[in-house]
PDB file of C-alpha atoms and ligand atoms in Angstrom:
ATOM      1  CA  MET A 952       2.623 -32.681 -25.723  1.00 95.00           C
ATOM      2  CA  VAL A 953       1.358 -33.280 -29.326  1.00 97.00           C
ATOM      3  CA  ILE A 954      -2.294 -33.348 -30.076  1.00 98.00           C
ATOM      4  CA  GLU A 955      -3.662 -34.636 -33.037  1.00 98.00           C
ATOM      5  CA  VAL A 956      -7.535 -35.414 -34.071  1.00 98.00           C
ATOM      6  CA  VAL A 957      -9.371 -37.664 -35.942  1.00 96.00           C
ATOM      7  CA  ARG A 958     -13.161 -37.666 -37.416  1.00 93.00           C
ATOM      8  CA  ILE A 959     -14.672 -40.916 -37.780  1.00 90.00           C
ATOM      9  CA  GLY A 960     -17.758 -42.964 -38.396  1.00 71.00           C
ATOM     10  CA  GLN A 961     -21.356 -42.582 -41.335  1.00 58.00           C
ATOM     11  CA  ARG A 962     -22.633 -39.609 -43.441  1.00 60.00           C
ATOM     12  CA  VAL A 963     -19.862 -37.885 -42.725  1.00 52.00           C
ATOM     13  CA  VAL A 964     -20.054 -36.057 -45.886  1.00 58.00           C
ATOM     14  CA  ARG A 965     -23.774 -35.032 -45.628  1.00 67.00           C
ATOM     15  CA  ASP A 966     -21.959 -32.672 -41.665  1.00 79.00           C
ATOM     16  CA  ASP A 967     -19.158 -30.593 -43.901  1.00 85.00           C
ATOM     17  CA  ARG A 968     -20.115 -27.545 -41.725  1.00 89.00           C
ATOM     18  CA  VAL A 969     -19.538 -29.833 -38.478  1.00 91.00           C
ATOM     19  CA  THR A 970     -16.518 -31.028 -40.197  1.00 91.00           C
ATOM     20  CA  THR A 971     -15.212 -27.941 -40.698  1.00 93.00           C
ATOM     21  CA  HIS A 972     -15.543 -26.220 -37.602  1.00 95.00           C
ATOM     22  CA  VAL A 973     -14.107 -29.240 -35.280  1.00 96.00           C
ATOM     23  CA  ALA A 974     -11.273 -28.961 -37.823  1.00 96.00           C
ATOM     24  CA  LEU A 975     -11.333 -24.992 -37.063  1.00 98.00           C
ATOM     25  CA  VAL A 976     -11.743 -25.880 -33.031  1.00 98.00           C
ATOM     26  CA  SER A 977      -8.347 -28.637 -33.195  1.00 98.00           C
ATOM     27  CA  ARG A 978      -6.464 -25.474 -34.975  1.00 98.00           C
ATOM     28  CA  ALA A 979      -7.543 -23.087 -32.527  1.00 98.00           C
ATOM     29  CA  PHE A 980      -6.732 -24.704 -29.486  1.00 98.00           C
ATOM     30  CA  GLY A 981      -3.007 -26.332 -29.821  1.00 98.00           C
ATOM     31  CA  CYS A 982      -3.889 -29.288 -31.877  1.00 98.00           C
ATOM     32  CA  SER A 983      -1.313 -30.015 -34.660  1.00 98.00           C
ATOM     33  CA  LYS A 984      -3.322 -32.223 -37.562  1.00 98.00           C
ATOM     34  CA  ILE A 985      -6.937 -33.331 -38.210  1.00 97.00           C
ATOM     35  CA  PHE A 986      -7.147 -36.750 -40.354  1.00 96.00           C
ATOM     36  CA  MET A 987     -10.077 -36.846 -41.642  1.00 91.00           C
ATOM     37  CA  THR A 988     -12.668 -39.919 -44.455  1.00 84.00           C
ATOM     38  CA  GLU A 989     -15.003 -39.172 -47.391  1.00 72.00           C
ATOM     39  CA  VAL A 990     -15.107 -35.289 -46.688  1.00 76.00           C
ATOM     40  CA  ASN A 991     -15.577 -32.434 -48.964  1.00 81.00           C
ATOM     41  CA  PRO A 992     -12.251 -31.706 -50.174  1.00 85.00           C
ATOM     42  CA  GLU A 993     -13.374 -27.689 -50.223  1.00 90.00           C
ATOM     43  CA  ILE A 994     -12.271 -27.719 -46.526  1.00 92.00           C
ATOM     44  CA  LYS A 995      -8.873 -28.587 -47.153  1.00 93.00           C
ATOM     45  CA  ASP A 996      -8.387 -25.026 -48.427  1.00 94.00           C
ATOM     46  CA  THR A 997     -10.477 -23.264 -46.289  1.00 95.00           C
ATOM     47  CA  LEU A 998      -8.408 -24.590 -43.185  1.00 97.00           C
ATOM     48  CA  GLU A 999      -5.152 -23.609 -45.205  1.00 97.00           C
ATOM     49  CA  LYS A1000      -6.648 -20.446 -46.084  1.00 97.00           C
ATOM     50  CA  ILE A1001      -6.920 -19.937 -42.199  1.00 98.00           C
ATOM     51  CA  ASN A1002      -3.669 -20.732 -42.272  1.00 98.00           C
ATOM     52  CA  LYS A1003      -2.690 -18.397 -44.528  1.00 97.00           C
ATOM     53  CA  THR A1004      -3.930 -15.141 -42.959  1.00 97.00           C
ATOM     54  CA  TRP A1005      -4.110 -16.414 -39.040  1.00 98.00           C
ATOM     55  CA  GLY A1006      -0.847 -18.388 -38.932  1.00 98.00           C
ATOM     56  CA  GLY A1007       0.476 -21.932 -38.144  1.00 98.00           C
ATOM     57  CA  ASP A1008       0.488 -24.925 -39.887  1.00 97.00           C
ATOM     58  CA  PHE A1009      -2.315 -27.248 -39.063  1.00 98.00           C
ATOM     59  CA  VAL A1010      -2.386 -29.846 -41.105  1.00 97.00           C
ATOM     60  CA  VAL A1011      -5.800 -31.555 -43.032  1.00 96.00           C
ATOM     61  CA  GLU A1012      -4.784 -35.312 -43.816  1.00 95.00           C
ATOM     62  CA  PHE A1013      -7.857 -37.380 -46.177  1.00 92.00           C
ATOM     63  CA  ILE A1014      -7.256 -40.984 -45.108  1.00 92.00           C
ATOM     64  CA  ASP A1015      -9.105 -43.651 -46.579  1.00 91.00           C
ATOM     65  CA  ASN A1016      -9.249 -46.069 -43.741  1.00 91.00           C
ATOM     66  CA  TRP A1017      -9.356 -44.177 -39.863  1.00 93.00           C
ATOM     67  CA  LYS A1018      -9.020 -47.975 -37.774  1.00 95.00           C
ATOM     68  CA  SER A1019      -5.332 -47.646 -39.862  1.00 95.00           C
ATOM     69  CA  ILE A1020      -4.193 -44.348 -39.219  1.00 96.00           C
ATOM     70  CA  VAL A1021      -5.677 -45.605 -34.870  1.00 97.00           C
ATOM     71  CA  LYS A1022      -3.413 -48.626 -34.942  1.00 97.00           C
ATOM     72  CA  MET A1023      -0.272 -47.363 -36.336  1.00 97.00           C
ATOM     73  CA  LYS A1024      -0.675 -43.913 -34.085  1.00 97.00           C
ATOM     74  CA  LYS A1025      -1.468 -46.468 -30.904  1.00 97.00           C
ATOM     75  CA  VAL A1026       2.490 -47.657 -30.718  1.00 97.00           C
ATOM     76  CA  ASP A1027       3.141 -43.910 -29.515  1.00 97.00           C
ATOM     77  CA  TYR A1028       0.305 -42.051 -28.630  1.00 98.00           C
ATOM     78  CA  LYS A1029      -2.597 -42.756 -26.771  1.00 98.00           C
ATOM     79  CA  ILE A1030      -6.350 -42.979 -28.305  1.00 98.00           C
ATOM     80  CA  VAL A1031      -8.779 -41.066 -26.567  1.00 98.00           C
ATOM     81  CA  HIS A1032     -11.952 -41.766 -28.107  1.00 98.00           C
ATOM     82  CA  LEU A1033     -14.965 -38.967 -26.902  1.00 98.00           C
ATOM     83  CA  THR A1034     -18.243 -40.801 -26.466  1.00 98.00           C
ATOM     84  CA  MET A1035     -21.876 -40.008 -24.394  1.00 98.00           C
ATOM     85  CA  TYR A1036     -20.748 -42.941 -23.001  1.00 98.00           C
ATOM     86  CA  GLY A1037     -17.349 -43.299 -21.739  1.00 98.00           C
ATOM     87  CA  GLU A1038     -15.739 -42.075 -17.950  1.00 98.00           C
ATOM     88  CA  SER A1039     -16.704 -38.770 -16.902  1.00 98.00           C
ATOM     89  CA  ILE A1040     -14.240 -36.003 -17.877  1.00 98.00           C
ATOM     90  CA  ASN A1041     -13.657 -34.892 -14.209  1.00 98.00           C
ATOM     91  CA  ASP A1042     -11.835 -38.544 -13.181  1.00 98.00           C
ATOM     92  CA  VAL A1043      -9.420 -38.266 -16.216  1.00 98.00           C
ATOM     93  CA  ASP A1044      -8.905 -34.916 -17.313  1.00 98.00           C
ATOM     94  CA  GLU A1045      -5.426 -34.681 -14.251  1.00 98.00           C
ATOM     95  CA  GLN A1046      -4.375 -38.779 -16.419  1.00 98.00           C
ATOM     96  CA  LEU A1047      -5.058 -37.028 -20.064  1.00 98.00           C
ATOM     97  CA  GLY A1048      -2.762 -33.927 -19.495  1.00 97.00           C
ATOM     98  CA  LYS A1049       0.680 -35.822 -18.116  1.00 97.00           C
ATOM     99  CA  GLU A1050       0.771 -37.695 -21.681  1.00 98.00           C
ATOM    100  CA  GLU A1051       2.931 -37.463 -23.695  1.00 97.00           C
ATOM    101  CA  ASN A1052       0.808 -37.914 -27.634  1.00 98.00           C
ATOM    102  CA  LEU A1053      -2.446 -38.285 -27.954  1.00 98.00           C
ATOM    103  CA  LEU A1054      -4.713 -38.766 -30.958  1.00 98.00           C
ATOM    104  CA  ILE A1055      -8.393 -37.877 -29.922  1.00 98.00           C
ATOM    105  CA  VAL A1056     -11.119 -40.025 -32.206  1.00 98.00           C
ATOM    106  CA  VAL A1057     -14.218 -37.861 -32.788  1.00 97.00           C
ATOM    107  CA  GLY A1058     -17.274 -39.432 -34.246  1.00 93.00           C
ATOM    108  CA  ALA A1059     -19.850 -38.047 -36.641  1.00 87.00           C
ATOM    109  CA  GLU A1060     -23.691 -39.741 -36.567  1.00 78.00           C
ATOM    110  CA  LYS A1061     -22.378 -43.425 -35.930  1.00 82.00           C
ATOM    111  CA  VAL A1062     -19.781 -44.650 -33.996  1.00 90.00           C
ATOM    112  CA  PRO A1063     -18.147 -48.402 -35.549  1.00 91.00           C
ATOM    113  CA  ARG A1064     -18.198 -50.141 -32.261  1.00 93.00           C
ATOM    114  CA  GLU A1065     -14.124 -51.558 -32.624  1.00 95.00           C
ATOM    115  CA  ILE A1066     -13.157 -47.580 -31.782  1.00 96.00           C
ATOM    116  CA  TYR A1067     -14.964 -47.771 -28.130  1.00 97.00           C
ATOM    117  CA  GLU A1068     -11.799 -51.208 -27.720  1.00 97.00           C
ATOM    118  CA  LEU A1069      -9.123 -49.513 -29.147  1.00 97.00           C
ATOM    119  CA  ALA A1070      -9.133 -46.438 -27.450  1.00 98.00           C
ATOM    120  CA  ASP A1071      -7.057 -46.123 -24.418  1.00 98.00           C
ATOM    121  CA  TYR A1072      -9.508 -44.176 -22.931  1.00 98.00           C
ATOM    122  CA  ASN A1073     -13.415 -43.385 -23.596  1.00 98.00           C
ATOM    123  CA  VAL A1074     -14.116 -40.127 -22.712  1.00 98.00           C
ATOM    124  CA  GLY A1075     -17.550 -38.463 -21.979  1.00 98.00           C
ATOM    125  CA  ILE A1076     -18.294 -34.555 -21.251  1.00 98.00           C
ATOM    126  CA  GLY A1077     -20.699 -34.963 -19.350  1.00 98.00           C
ATOM    127  CA  SER A1078     -23.297 -38.348 -20.403  1.00 98.00           C
ATOM    128  CA  GLN A1079     -25.952 -35.892 -22.223  1.00 98.00           C
ATOM    129  CA  PRO A1080     -26.053 -36.247 -26.173  1.00 97.00           C
ATOM    130  CA  HIS A1081     -24.473 -32.822 -27.463  1.00 97.00           C
ATOM    131  CA  SER A1082     -21.922 -32.159 -30.231  1.00 95.00           C
ATOM    132  CA  GLU A1083     -18.427 -33.507 -31.453  1.00 95.00           C
ATOM    133  CA  ILE A1084     -17.891 -29.595 -31.804  1.00 97.00           C
ATOM    134  CA  SER A1085     -18.364 -28.668 -27.646  1.00 98.00           C
ATOM    135  CA  ALA A1086     -17.039 -32.499 -26.524  1.00 98.00           C
ATOM    136  CA  LEU A1087     -13.931 -31.309 -28.241  1.00 98.00           C
ATOM    137  CA  ALA A1088     -13.504 -28.525 -27.104  1.00 98.00           C
ATOM    138  CA  ILE A1089     -14.234 -28.342 -23.725  1.00 98.00           C
ATOM    139  CA  LEU A1090     -11.698 -31.874 -23.492  1.00 98.00           C
ATOM    140  CA  LEU A1091      -9.054 -29.925 -24.779  1.00 98.00           C
ATOM    141  CA  ASP A1092      -9.393 -26.667 -21.948  1.00 98.00           C
ATOM    142  CA  ARG A1093      -9.866 -29.160 -19.479  1.00 98.00           C
ATOM    143  CA  ILE A1094      -6.399 -31.221 -20.627  1.00 98.00           C
ATOM    144  CA  GLN A1095      -4.376 -27.910 -21.353  1.00 98.00           C
ATOM    145  CA  LYS A1096      -6.171 -25.900 -18.774  1.00 98.00           C
ATOM    146  CA  GLY A1097      -6.233 -22.605 -21.017  1.00 98.00           C
ATOM    147  CA  ASN A1098      -3.068 -22.498 -21.970  1.00 97.00           C
ATOM    148  CA  GLN A1099      -3.314 -23.308 -24.952  1.00 97.00           C
ATOM    149  CA  PHE A1100      -4.365 -19.976 -25.639  1.00 97.00           C
ATOM    150  CA  LYS A1101      -0.975 -18.808 -25.432  1.00 96.00           C
ATOM    151  CA  ASN A1102       0.310 -21.216 -28.326  1.00 94.00           C
ATOM    152  CA  SER A1103       2.083 -17.678 -30.774  1.00 94.00           C
ATOM    153  CA  PHE A1104       0.391 -19.245 -35.119  1.00 97.00           C
ATOM    154  CA  SER A1105       4.323 -18.265 -36.710  1.00 96.00           C
ATOM    155  CA  ASN A1106       3.711 -16.133 -40.388  1.00 96.00           C
ATOM    156  CA  ALA A1107       0.318 -14.536 -38.918  1.00 97.00           C
ATOM    157  CA  ARG A1108      -0.368 -12.029 -41.810  1.00 96.00           C
ATOM    158  CA  ARG A1109      -2.531 -11.059 -39.433  1.00 97.00           C
ATOM    159  CA  LYS A1110      -3.199 -10.909 -35.412  1.00 96.00           C
ATOM    160  CA  ILE A1111      -5.289  -9.929 -33.195  1.00 96.00           C
ATOM    161  CA  ILE A1112      -4.609  -7.376 -29.465  1.00 96.00           C
ATOM    162  CA  PRO A1113      -6.861  -8.640 -26.819  1.00 96.00           C
ATOM    163  CA  THR A1114      -8.814  -5.446 -26.349  1.00 97.00           C
ATOM    164  CA  LYS A1115     -12.247  -4.343 -23.769  1.00 97.00           C
ATOM    165  CA  LYS A1116     -14.006  -2.447 -26.779  1.00 97.00           C
ATOM    166  CA  GLY A1117     -13.389  -2.443 -31.239  1.00 97.00           C
ATOM    167  CA  LYS A1118     -11.379  -4.202 -32.418  1.00 97.00           C
ATOM    168  CA  ASN A1119      -7.396  -4.043 -32.747  1.00 97.00           C
ATOM    169  CA  VAL A1120      -5.745  -6.261 -35.729  1.00 96.00           C
ATOM    170  CA  ILE A1121      -2.033  -6.015 -36.630  1.00 95.00           C
ATOM    171  CA  VAL A1122      -1.767  -6.928 -40.613  1.00 94.00           C
ATOM    172  CA  ALA A1123       1.550  -7.610 -41.576  1.00 89.00           C
ATOM    173  CA  GLU A1124       2.901  -6.792 -44.477  1.00 76.00           C
ATOM    174  CA  ARG A1125       3.123  -9.066 -47.967  1.00 62.00           C
ATOM    175  CA  ARG A1126       5.852 -11.296 -48.745  1.00 58.00           C
ATOM    176  CA  ASP A1127       4.918 -11.879 -51.972  1.00 56.00           C
TER     177      ASP A1127
HETATM  178  N1  SAM B 152     -25.393 -41.342 -30.665  1.00 81.87           N
HETATM  179  C1  SAM B 152     -24.520 -40.968 -30.592  1.00 81.87           C
HETATM  180  C2  SAM B 152     -23.222 -42.026 -31.087  1.00 81.87           C
HETATM  181  O1  SAM B 152     -22.512 -41.859 -30.420  1.00 81.87           O
HETATM  182  O2  SAM B 152     -23.658 -42.929 -31.893  1.00 81.87           O
HETATM  183  C3  SAM B 152     -23.884 -40.019 -30.758  1.00 81.87           C
HETATM  184  C4  SAM B 152     -23.361 -39.024 -32.441  1.00 81.87           C
HETATM  185  S1  SAM B 152     -23.173 -37.282 -31.905  1.00 81.87           S
HETATM  186  C5  SAM B 152     -24.087 -36.698 -33.143  1.00 81.87           C
HETATM  187  C6  SAM B 152     -21.409 -37.082 -32.498  1.00 81.87           C
HETATM  188  C7  SAM B 152     -20.006 -36.894 -31.292  1.00 81.87           C
HETATM  189  O3  SAM B 152     -20.140 -36.448 -30.575  1.00 81.87           O
HETATM  190  C8  SAM B 152     -19.681 -38.675 -31.403  1.00 81.87           C
HETATM  191  O4  SAM B 152     -19.505 -39.788 -31.560  1.00 81.87           O
HETATM  192  C9  SAM B 152     -19.006 -37.967 -30.116  1.00 81.87           C
HETATM  193  O5  SAM B 152     -17.655 -37.869 -29.884  1.00 81.87           O
HETATM  194  C10 SAM B 152     -19.556 -36.489 -29.456  1.00 81.87           C
HETATM  195  N2  SAM B 152     -20.360 -36.222 -28.043  1.00 81.87           N
HETATM  196  C11 SAM B 152     -21.708 -35.941 -28.067  1.00 81.87           C
HETATM  197  N3  SAM B 152     -21.991 -35.892 -26.347  1.00 81.87           N
HETATM  198  C12 SAM B 152     -21.019 -36.704 -26.393  1.00 81.87           C
HETATM  199  C13 SAM B 152     -20.474 -36.600 -25.173  1.00 81.87           C
HETATM  200  N4  SAM B 152     -21.485 -36.020 -24.144  1.00 81.87           N
HETATM  201  N5  SAM B 152     -19.644 -36.152 -25.186  1.00 81.87           N
HETATM  202  C14 SAM B 152     -18.208 -36.783 -25.350  1.00 81.87           C
HETATM  203  N6  SAM B 152     -18.558 -36.914 -26.634  1.00 81.87           N
HETATM  204  C15 SAM B 152     -19.835 -35.865 -27.084  1.00 81.87           C
END
């Protein structure tokens, strides 16, 4: 399954930290790419540094227009819009898990109305307002049933060996 994310909405610039965390969750929970508009270019640098240290090739792409990405992807992706007004995750998680390609849309402060119509699924992680970070993490976990944590991240300089106490980290020899 290929999963990508797009962050839309107004005031994204004022939400740099949240946007960075949306990107970090996307990467750590099995997505291959995030599209974002109007953001601080440092977010891309942060994610590239994370890739270098912890591996993988997660991509951050800046876009001018979220709508054209959503319309383009709609050809071979199902569009999942995370919104507290949507149908319950409990009713759609099985179906979403069977889809081949997903583009997950998360909002910022205000979400354009059109996205509700463009989406194949409007999905609520409960019907109370919380956060795009928590909503995205729970959606990704439900869809992949925890299997995202079995993914390996190629060319990592550091790899954590899960341990009951303390820290066990393998550090690869530098190749450059
Ligand atoms: N009232 C705002 C709206 O939907 O227009 C809420 C914005 S909230 C700060 C930012 C984003 O978090 C939302 O666009 C949505 O993607 C996500 N979100 C927040 N609560 C959610 C929930 N209960 N279920 C699904 N997504 C949620």
